[in-house]
CSV table of C-alpha atoms and ligand atoms in Angstrom, one decimal:
chain,number,residue,atom,x,y,z
A,79,MET,CA,-95.7,-86.1,121.4
A,80,ARG,CA,-94.4,-89.1,123.2
A,81,LYS,CA,-95.1,-92.5,121.8
A,82,LYS,CA,-97.4,-94.4,124.1
A,83,ILE,CA,-96.5,-98.0,124.7
A,84,ALA,CA,-98.5,-100.8,126.2
A,85,LEU,CA,-95.9,-103.5,127.1
A,86,ILE,CA,-97.3,-107.0,127.3
A,87,GLY,CA,-94.8,-109.3,129.0
A,88,SER,CA,-93.0,-106.6,131.0
A,89,THR,CA,-91.1,-108.9,133.3
A,90,GLY,CA,-89.5,-111.2,130.7
A,91,SER,CA,-86.1,-110.7,129.1
A,92,ILE,CA,-87.5,-108.7,126.1
A,93,GLY,CA,-89.9,-106.7,128.3
A,94,ARG,CA,-87.1,-105.6,130.6
A,95,GLN,CA,-85.1,-104.4,127.6
A,96,VAL,CA,-88.1,-102.4,126.3
A,97,ILE,CA,-88.2,-100.6,129.6
A,98,ASN,CA,-84.4,-99.8,129.2
A,99,VAL,CA,-85.2,-98.2,125.9
A,100,VAL,CA,-88.1,-96.2,127.4
A,101,ASN,CA,-85.8,-95.1,130.3
A,102,ARG,CA,-83.1,-94.1,127.8
A,103,TYR,CA,-85.4,-91.8,125.8
A,104,PRO,CA,-88.1,-90.6,128.3
A,105,GLU,CA,-88.7,-87.6,126.1
A,106,ARG,CA,-89.8,-89.9,123.3
A,107,PHE,CA,-91.6,-92.8,125.0
A,108,GLU,CA,-94.1,-93.4,127.7
A,109,LEU,CA,-95.3,-96.6,129.2
A,110,VAL,CA,-99.1,-96.4,129.5
A,111,ALA,CA,-99.8,-100.0,130.4
A,112,ILE,CA,-97.8,-103.0,131.5
A,113,ALA,CA,-98.9,-106.6,131.7
A,114,ALA,CA,-97.4,-109.9,132.8
A,115,ASN,CA,-98.5,-113.4,133.4
A,116,THR,CA,-97.7,-113.5,137.1
A,117,GLY,CA,-96.6,-110.8,139.5
A,118,GLY,CA,-93.7,-110.7,141.9
A,119,GLU,CA,-91.1,-108.2,143.0
A,120,LEU,CA,-90.0,-107.1,139.5
A,121,PHE,CA,-93.6,-106.3,138.4
A,122,GLN,CA,-94.1,-104.4,141.7
A,123,ARG,CA,-90.9,-102.4,141.0
A,124,GLN,CA,-92.0,-101.7,137.4
A,125,MET,CA,-95.3,-100.3,138.7
A,126,SER,CA,-93.6,-98.0,141.1
A,127,GLU,CA,-90.8,-96.9,138.8
A,128,GLN,CA,-92.7,-96.6,135.5
A,129,LYS,CA,-96.1,-95.5,137.0
A,130,PRO,CA,-98.1,-96.8,134.0
A,131,ALA,CA,-101.7,-95.7,134.0
A,132,PHE,CA,-102.7,-99.4,133.9
A,133,ALA,CA,-101.0,-102.6,135.2
A,134,ALA,CA,-102.5,-106.0,134.6
A,135,LEU,CA,-101.6,-109.5,135.7
A,136,ARG,CA,-103.0,-112.4,133.8
A,137,ALA,CA,-103.1,-114.9,136.7
A,138,GLU,CA,-105.9,-114.6,139.2
A,139,GLY,CA,-104.9,-113.9,142.7
A,140,GLU,CA,-104.6,-111.2,145.3
A,141,THR,CA,-104.0,-107.5,144.6
A,142,PRO,CA,-100.4,-106.8,145.4
A,143,CYS,CA,-99.9,-104.5,148.3
A,144,GLY,CA,-98.4,-101.1,147.5
A,145,VAL,CA,-99.9,-100.3,144.1
A,146,PRO,CA,-98.7,-96.8,143.6
A,147,ALA,CA,-101.1,-93.9,143.4
A,148,GLY,CA,-102.2,-93.1,139.8
A,149,VAL,CA,-101.7,-96.8,138.7
A,150,ARG,CA,-104.9,-98.7,138.1
A,151,PHE,CA,-104.3,-102.4,138.8
A,152,ALA,CA,-106.4,-105.3,137.6
A,153,ARG,CA,-105.9,-109.0,137.1
A,154,GLY,CA,-107.4,-111.9,135.2
A,155,GLU,CA,-107.8,-112.7,131.5
A,156,GLY,CA,-110.0,-109.7,130.9
A,157,ALA,CA,-107.5,-107.3,132.4
A,158,PHE,CA,-104.7,-108.8,130.4
A,159,GLU,CA,-106.7,-108.4,127.2
A,160,GLU,CA,-107.6,-104.8,128.1
A,161,ALA,CA,-103.8,-104.1,128.3
A,162,CYS,CA,-103.4,-105.7,124.8
A,163,ALA,CA,-105.8,-103.2,123.3
A,164,TYR,CA,-105.1,-100.3,125.6
A,165,PRO,CA,-107.1,-97.4,124.2
A,166,SER,CA,-104.5,-94.6,124.6
A,167,ALA,CA,-101.5,-96.8,123.4
A,168,ASP,CA,-99.9,-96.1,120.0
A,169,VAL,CA,-98.0,-99.3,120.0
A,170,ILE,CA,-98.7,-102.6,121.7
A,171,PHE,CA,-95.3,-104.3,122.4
A,172,VAL,CA,-96.1,-108.0,122.5
A,173,ALA,CA,-93.1,-109.5,124.5
A,174,VAL,CA,-95.0,-112.2,126.4
A,175,THR,CA,-93.8,-115.7,125.6
A,176,GLY,CA,-95.9,-118.7,124.6
A,177,PHE,CA,-99.2,-119.2,123.0
A,178,ALA,CA,-100.7,-116.3,125.0
A,179,GLY,CA,-98.9,-114.0,122.5
A,180,LEU,CA,-101.3,-115.1,119.8
A,181,LYS,CA,-104.3,-113.9,121.7
A,182,ALA,CA,-102.5,-110.7,122.7
A,183,ALA,CA,-101.6,-109.8,119.2
A,184,LEU,CA,-105.1,-110.5,117.9
A,185,SER,CA,-106.5,-108.2,120.6
A,186,ALA,CA,-104.1,-105.5,119.5
A,187,ILE,CA,-104.9,-106.0,115.9
A,188,ASN,CA,-108.7,-105.9,116.6
A,189,ALA,CA,-108.1,-102.6,118.4
A,190,LYS,CA,-106.2,-101.3,115.3
A,191,LYS,CA,-103.0,-100.8,117.2
A,192,VAL,CA,-99.5,-101.0,115.7
A,193,VAL,CA,-98.0,-104.3,117.0
A,194,ALA,CA,-94.3,-104.6,117.8
A,195,LEU,CA,-94.0,-108.3,117.8
A,196,ALA,CA,-91.4,-110.1,119.8
A,197,ASN,CA,-93.5,-113.2,120.5
A,198,LYS,CA,-92.7,-116.1,118.1
A,199,GLU,CA,-95.6,-118.3,118.9
A,200,CYS,CA,-98.0,-115.8,117.5
A,201,LEU,CA,-96.7,-116.1,113.9
A,202,VAL,CA,-95.6,-119.7,114.2
A,203,ALA,CA,-98.9,-121.1,115.6
A,204,GLY,CA,-101.2,-118.4,114.2
A,205,GLY,CA,-99.5,-116.6,111.4
A,206,GLU,CA,-102.1,-117.8,108.9
A,207,ILE,CA,-104.8,-115.9,110.8
A,208,VAL,CA,-102.7,-113.1,112.2
A,209,MET,CA,-101.3,-111.7,109.0
A,210,PRO,CA,-104.7,-111.6,107.1
A,211,ALA,CA,-106.3,-110.0,110.2
A,212,ALA,CA,-103.6,-107.3,110.3
A,213,LYS,CA,-104.0,-106.7,106.6
A,214,ALA,CA,-107.7,-106.4,106.9
A,215,ALA,CA,-107.4,-104.0,109.8
A,216,GLY,CA,-104.6,-102.0,108.1
A,217,VAL,CA,-102.4,-102.7,111.1
A,218,LYS,CA,-98.6,-102.6,111.0
A,219,ILE,CA,-96.7,-105.5,112.5
A,220,LEU,CA,-93.1,-104.6,113.3
A,221,PRO,CA,-90.7,-107.5,113.7
A,222,VAL,CA,-88.6,-107.6,116.8
A,223,ASP,CA,-87.0,-111.0,116.5
A,224,SER,CA,-83.4,-110.2,115.5
A,225,GLU,CA,-83.4,-112.1,112.3
A,226,HIS,CA,-86.7,-110.7,111.1
A,227,SER,CA,-85.7,-107.2,112.1
A,228,ALA,CA,-82.5,-107.7,110.1
A,229,ILE,CA,-84.5,-108.7,107.1
A,230,TRP,CA,-86.8,-105.7,107.6
A,231,GLN,CA,-83.7,-103.4,107.7
A,232,CYS,CA,-82.3,-105.0,104.6
A,233,LEU,CA,-85.6,-104.4,102.8
A,234,ALA,CA,-85.4,-100.7,103.9
A,235,PHE,CA,-88.4,-101.2,106.2
A,236,ASP,CA,-90.6,-102.1,103.2
A,237,ARG,CA,-92.1,-105.5,104.1
A,238,GLY,CA,-93.6,-105.7,100.6
A,239,ALA,CA,-90.3,-105.1,98.7
A,240,PRO,CA,-89.4,-107.8,96.2
A,241,PHE,CA,-86.5,-110.2,97.1
A,242,SER,CA,-85.3,-113.5,95.8
A,243,LYS,CA,-84.3,-115.1,99.1
A,244,LEU,CA,-84.4,-114.5,102.8
A,245,ILE,CA,-81.3,-115.9,104.4
A,246,LEU,CA,-81.6,-116.5,108.2
A,247,THR,CA,-78.4,-117.1,110.2
A,248,ALA,CA,-78.2,-119.6,113.0
A,249,SER,CA,-75.6,-119.7,115.7
A,250,GLY,CA,-76.1,-123.4,116.3
A,251,GLY,CA,-76.7,-122.9,120.1
A,252,ALA,CA,-74.9,-124.1,123.1
A,253,LEU,CA,-74.3,-127.7,122.1
A,254,ARG,CA,-73.1,-127.0,118.5
A,255,ASP,CA,-69.6,-128.5,119.2
A,256,VAL,CA,-70.6,-131.4,121.4
A,257,PRO,CA,-70.0,-134.7,119.7
A,258,LEU,CA,-73.2,-136.2,118.4
A,259,GLY,CA,-72.9,-139.3,120.6
A,260,LYS,CA,-72.7,-137.2,123.7
A,261,LEU,CA,-75.8,-135.1,123.0
A,262,SER,CA,-78.1,-137.5,125.0
A,263,GLU,CA,-76.0,-136.8,128.1
A,264,MET,CA,-76.5,-133.0,128.0
A,265,THR,CA,-78.3,-131.4,130.9
A,266,ALA,CA,-80.4,-128.3,131.0
A,267,LYS,CA,-77.4,-126.4,132.3
A,268,ASP,CA,-75.3,-127.4,129.3
A,269,ALA,CA,-78.1,-126.4,126.8
A,270,LEU,CA,-78.6,-123.1,128.6
A,271,ALA,CA,-75.0,-121.9,128.2
A,272,HIS,CA,-75.6,-120.0,124.9
A,273,PRO,CA,-72.3,-118.7,123.5
A,274,ASN,CA,-73.7,-115.5,122.0
A,275,TRP,CA,-77.1,-114.5,123.3
A,276,ASP,CA,-78.6,-114.0,126.7
A,277,MET,CA,-82.3,-115.0,126.6
A,278,GLY,CA,-85.0,-116.9,128.5
A,279,ALA,CA,-84.6,-120.6,129.2
A,280,LYS,CA,-87.2,-122.0,126.8
A,281,ILE,CA,-85.8,-120.1,123.8
A,282,THR,CA,-82.2,-120.9,124.7
A,283,VAL,CA,-82.9,-124.6,124.6
A,284,ASP,CA,-84.8,-124.0,121.3
A,285,CYS,CA,-81.6,-122.5,120.0
A,286,ALA,CA,-79.6,-125.6,121.0
A,287,THR,CA,-82.1,-127.8,119.2
A,288,MET,CA,-82.6,-125.3,116.4
A,289,LEU,CA,-86.3,-125.6,116.9
A,290,ASN,CA,-86.1,-121.9,117.3
A,291,LYS,CA,-84.6,-121.5,113.8
A,292,GLY,CA,-87.4,-123.7,112.4
A,293,PHE,CA,-89.9,-121.3,114.1
A,294,GLU,CA,-88.1,-118.4,112.6
A,295,VAL,CA,-88.4,-119.9,109.1
A,296,VAL,CA,-92.2,-120.0,109.6
A,297,GLU,CA,-92.1,-116.4,111.0
A,298,ALA,CA,-90.2,-115.2,108.0
A,299,MET,CA,-92.7,-116.9,105.6
A,300,ARG,CA,-95.6,-115.2,107.3
A,301,LEU,CA,-94.0,-111.8,107.8
A,302,TYR,CA,-92.6,-111.5,104.3
A,303,ASP,CA,-95.2,-113.6,102.5
A,304,ALA,CA,-92.5,-116.0,101.3
A,305,PRO,CA,-92.8,-119.6,100.2
A,306,LEU,CA,-90.6,-122.0,102.1
A,307,GLU,CA,-88.3,-122.2,99.0
A,308,LYS,CA,-87.4,-118.6,99.4
A,309,VAL,CA,-86.2,-119.0,103.0
A,310,GLU,CA,-82.7,-120.3,103.6
A,311,VAL,CA,-80.9,-121.0,106.8
A,312,VAL,CA,-77.1,-120.8,107.2
A,313,MET,CA,-75.0,-121.6,110.2
A,314,HIS,CA,-73.0,-118.6,111.4
A,315,ARG,CA,-71.3,-119.1,114.7
A,316,GLU,CA,-70.2,-115.6,115.4
A,317,SER,CA,-73.8,-114.2,115.4
A,318,ILE,CA,-72.6,-110.9,113.8
A,319,VAL,CA,-74.7,-111.2,110.6
A,320,HIS,CA,-78.3,-111.3,111.9
A,321,SER,CA,-79.8,-112.2,108.6
A,322,MET,CA,-79.5,-111.3,104.9
A,323,VAL,CA,-81.7,-110.7,101.9
A,324,ALA,CA,-80.7,-111.8,98.4
A,325,PHE,CA,-82.1,-109.8,95.5
A,326,GLU,CA,-82.8,-110.7,91.9
A,327,ASP,CA,-79.5,-109.2,90.5
A,328,GLY,CA,-77.4,-111.3,92.8
A,329,ALA,CA,-76.8,-108.6,95.5
A,330,VAL,CA,-77.0,-109.7,99.1
A,331,LEU,CA,-77.6,-107.3,101.9
A,332,ALA,CA,-76.7,-108.2,105.5
A,333,GLN,CA,-77.4,-106.5,108.8
A,334,MET,CA,-74.5,-106.7,111.2
A,335,SER,CA,-73.9,-105.8,114.8
A,336,TYR,CA,-72.7,-107.5,118.0
A,337,PRO,CA,-75.5,-109.8,119.2
A,338,SER,CA,-77.8,-107.7,121.3
A,339,MET,CA,-81.6,-107.6,121.3
A,340,GLU,CA,-81.4,-103.9,122.1
A,341,VAL,CA,-81.0,-103.0,118.4
A,342,PRO,CA,-84.2,-104.7,117.1
A,343,ILE,CA,-86.2,-103.8,120.2
A,344,GLN,CA,-85.3,-100.1,120.0
A,345,LEU,CA,-85.7,-100.0,116.2
A,346,ALA,CA,-89.2,-101.2,116.4
A,347,LEU,CA,-90.0,-98.2,118.5
A,348,THR,CA,-87.9,-95.5,116.7
A,349,TYR,CA,-88.0,-96.7,113.1
A,350,PRO,CA,-87.4,-95.3,110.5
A,351,GLU,CA,-85.1,-93.2,112.8
A,352,ARG,CA,-82.0,-94.8,114.4
A,353,LEU,CA,-80.9,-93.6,117.8
A,354,ARG,CA,-77.9,-94.4,119.9
A,355,ALA,CA,-78.3,-97.8,121.6
A,356,ASN,CA,-76.3,-99.5,124.2
A,357,VAL,CA,-74.3,-101.6,121.7
A,358,ALA,CA,-70.5,-101.3,121.1
A,359,PRO,CA,-69.4,-100.2,117.6
A,360,LEU,CA,-68.6,-103.2,115.5
A,361,ASP,CA,-64.9,-103.9,115.3
A,362,LEU,CA,-64.6,-106.2,112.3
A,363,ALA,CA,-60.8,-106.2,112.3
A,364,LYS,CA,-60.9,-107.7,115.7
A,365,ILE,CA,-63.4,-110.3,114.7
A,366,SER,CA,-61.3,-111.0,111.6
A,367,ALA,CA,-63.4,-113.9,110.3
A,368,LEU,CA,-67.1,-114.7,109.8
A,369,HIS,CA,-68.0,-118.3,109.1
A,370,PHE,CA,-71.0,-119.7,107.3
A,371,SER,CA,-72.0,-123.4,106.7
A,372,ALA,CA,-75.0,-125.6,106.0
A,373,PRO,CA,-77.0,-126.9,109.0
A,374,ASP,CA,-76.3,-130.6,109.9
A,375,PRO,CA,-79.6,-132.5,110.0
A,376,ALA,CA,-78.1,-135.2,112.2
A,377,ARG,CA,-77.4,-132.6,115.0
A,378,TYR,CA,-80.7,-130.8,114.6
A,379,PRO,CA,-83.6,-133.2,114.1
A,380,CYS,CA,-86.0,-130.6,115.6
A,381,PHE,CA,-85.1,-128.2,112.8
A,382,THR,CA,-86.0,-130.8,110.2
A,383,LEU,CA,-89.3,-131.5,111.9
A,384,ALA,CA,-90.0,-127.7,111.9
A,385,LEU,CA,-89.3,-127.4,108.2
A,386,GLU,CA,-91.7,-130.2,107.5
A,387,CYS,CA,-94.4,-128.4,109.5
A,388,ALA,CA,-93.5,-125.2,107.7
A,389,LYS,CA,-94.1,-127.0,104.4
A,390,GLN,CA,-97.4,-128.5,105.6
A,391,GLY,CA,-98.8,-125.2,107.1
A,392,GLY,CA,-102.3,-125.2,108.5
A,393,ASP,CA,-102.3,-126.0,112.2
A,394,MET,CA,-99.1,-128.1,112.0
A,395,PRO,CA,-96.7,-125.3,113.1
A,396,CYS,CA,-99.2,-124.8,116.0
A,397,ALA,CA,-98.9,-128.5,117.1
A,398,LEU,CA,-95.1,-128.3,116.7
A,399,ASN,CA,-95.0,-125.3,119.0
A,400,ALA,CA,-97.2,-127.0,121.6
A,401,ALA,CA,-95.2,-130.2,121.5
A,402,GLY,CA,-92.0,-128.3,121.7
A,403,GLU,CA,-93.1,-126.4,124.8
A,404,VAL,CA,-94.1,-129.6,126.6
A,405,ALA,CA,-90.9,-131.4,125.7
A,406,VAL,CA,-88.6,-128.5,126.5
A,407,GLN,CA,-90.2,-127.9,129.9
A,408,ALA,CA,-89.8,-131.6,130.7
A,409,PHE,CA,-86.2,-131.4,129.7
A,410,LEU,CA,-85.7,-128.3,131.9
A,411,ARG,CA,-87.2,-130.2,134.8
A,412,GLY,CA,-84.7,-133.1,134.2
A,413,GLN,CA,-87.6,-135.4,133.3
A,414,ILE,CA,-86.3,-136.4,129.8
A,415,LYS,CA,-83.0,-136.4,128.0
A,416,TYR,CA,-82.0,-133.7,125.6
A,417,THR,CA,-82.3,-136.1,122.6
A,418,GLN,CA,-85.9,-137.0,123.7
A,419,ILE,CA,-87.1,-133.5,122.9
A,420,ALA,CA,-87.0,-134.3,119.2
A,421,GLU,CA,-88.5,-137.7,119.8
A,422,ILE,CA,-91.5,-136.4,121.7
A,423,ILE,CA,-92.1,-133.7,119.1
A,424,GLU,CA,-91.9,-136.2,116.3
A,425,LYS,CA,-94.3,-138.7,117.9
A,426,THR,CA,-96.8,-135.8,118.7
A,427,LEU,CA,-96.7,-134.7,115.0
A,428,GLN,CA,-97.3,-138.2,113.8
A,429,LYS,CA,-100.5,-138.3,115.9
A,430,THR,CA,-101.6,-134.9,114.6
A,431,VAL,CA,-103.9,-134.7,111.6
A,432,ARG,CA,-103.4,-131.4,109.8
A,433,ARG,CA,-106.3,-129.0,109.7
A,434,LYS,CA,-106.7,-125.6,108.0
A,435,ALA,CA,-105.8,-122.8,110.4
A,436,GLU,CA,-109.1,-121.0,110.1
A,437,SER,CA,-109.7,-119.5,113.5
A,438,TYR,CA,-108.2,-118.8,116.9
A,439,ALA,CA,-110.6,-121.3,118.4
A,440,LEU,CA,-109.3,-124.1,116.2
A,441,LEU,CA,-105.7,-123.2,116.9
A,442,GLU,CA,-106.5,-123.2,120.6
A,443,GLU,CA,-107.9,-126.7,120.2
A,444,THR,CA,-104.9,-127.9,118.3
A,445,ASP,CA,-102.6,-126.4,120.9
A,446,GLY,CA,-104.4,-128.2,123.7
A,447,ALA,CA,-104.6,-131.5,121.9
A,448,ALA,CA,-100.9,-131.4,120.9
A,449,ARG,CA,-99.9,-130.7,124.5
A,450,ARG,CA,-102.0,-133.6,125.8
A,451,THR,CA,-100.5,-135.9,123.2
A,452,ALA,CA,-96.9,-134.7,124.0
A,453,ARG,CA,-97.5,-135.2,127.7
A,454,SER,CA,-98.7,-138.8,127.1
A,455,PHE,CA,-95.2,-139.5,125.8
A,456,LEU,CA,-93.4,-138.2,128.9
A,457,PRO,CA,-92.0,-140.9,131.2
B,38,LIG,MG1,-84.2,-114.8,116.7
């Protein structure tokens, strides 16, 4: 029996790699539904090549011409949600970016579907409602973020296994070696030149500021039910160790490979089995040295702000995510300087009054309010 996958966010960087895995193992996997925010040539091609039973676009608009026979196409919020809870799917692969991932994951959970989760915002903004919902529905959440997949592997796929510390590694991003005084001059192009990973624009900037690592701390807390004290971040510039778990007896297990999202993406679909992936065998003798050090707060103020939100919990990580999105988009447009990303996030958080994350509606409200506040600080 082939595993049936509904892929939410099929045209993004992760979505495209999910399709690579499906194409590599057609005898094991079948794409039954694909969904994306907006259409375009790539989505069109995915419809004709993959021939999913259902294809949905979130944005309203015209039906694309040339929907292949056997593919049902629909658009709008309702259609998108239908894909997120697609009846015949075994796994809902949530690879869409942004706050939309939260709603997508909740729809999948309500439909009692296994969720392969590559969307960060879901756990950052909504982890306090998503994890209890998944638990109540008896739904498995499979981590796809490379750090959280690494931890999952070190825990032998047992998310409830005891540990004394989760140690996330951070590459430091594209601007890690730029002198502090020069950071304000850095452009989007500079911040997007990530040394190790090839990803979308928003997340690549988040790697440079380490806001991404802050998000991942929150993700780890939610996925592994860990207090902030049990999550540590170390700088590791080679991106070979994807994260580690320390145990009570002093043993530390690490998961290593060349940086590629293919390993965590494929593993979420094949686990507990491991199949050949398109990743070169690790040649440690060639790498010769792996480096670790503590993060520098002066270089990464966004990371410090994120840790503060992680500590506060409630809807603060949700406000952090919203402010970050507004600030980074403004930076990518060339509207603000690199160093203003942290300033805008900080000012927005100062204006946010923490509330308990009790429902999706409340988080949606926080998200909207934080976006408006952040925008008010843009030049
Ligand atoms: Mg990651």
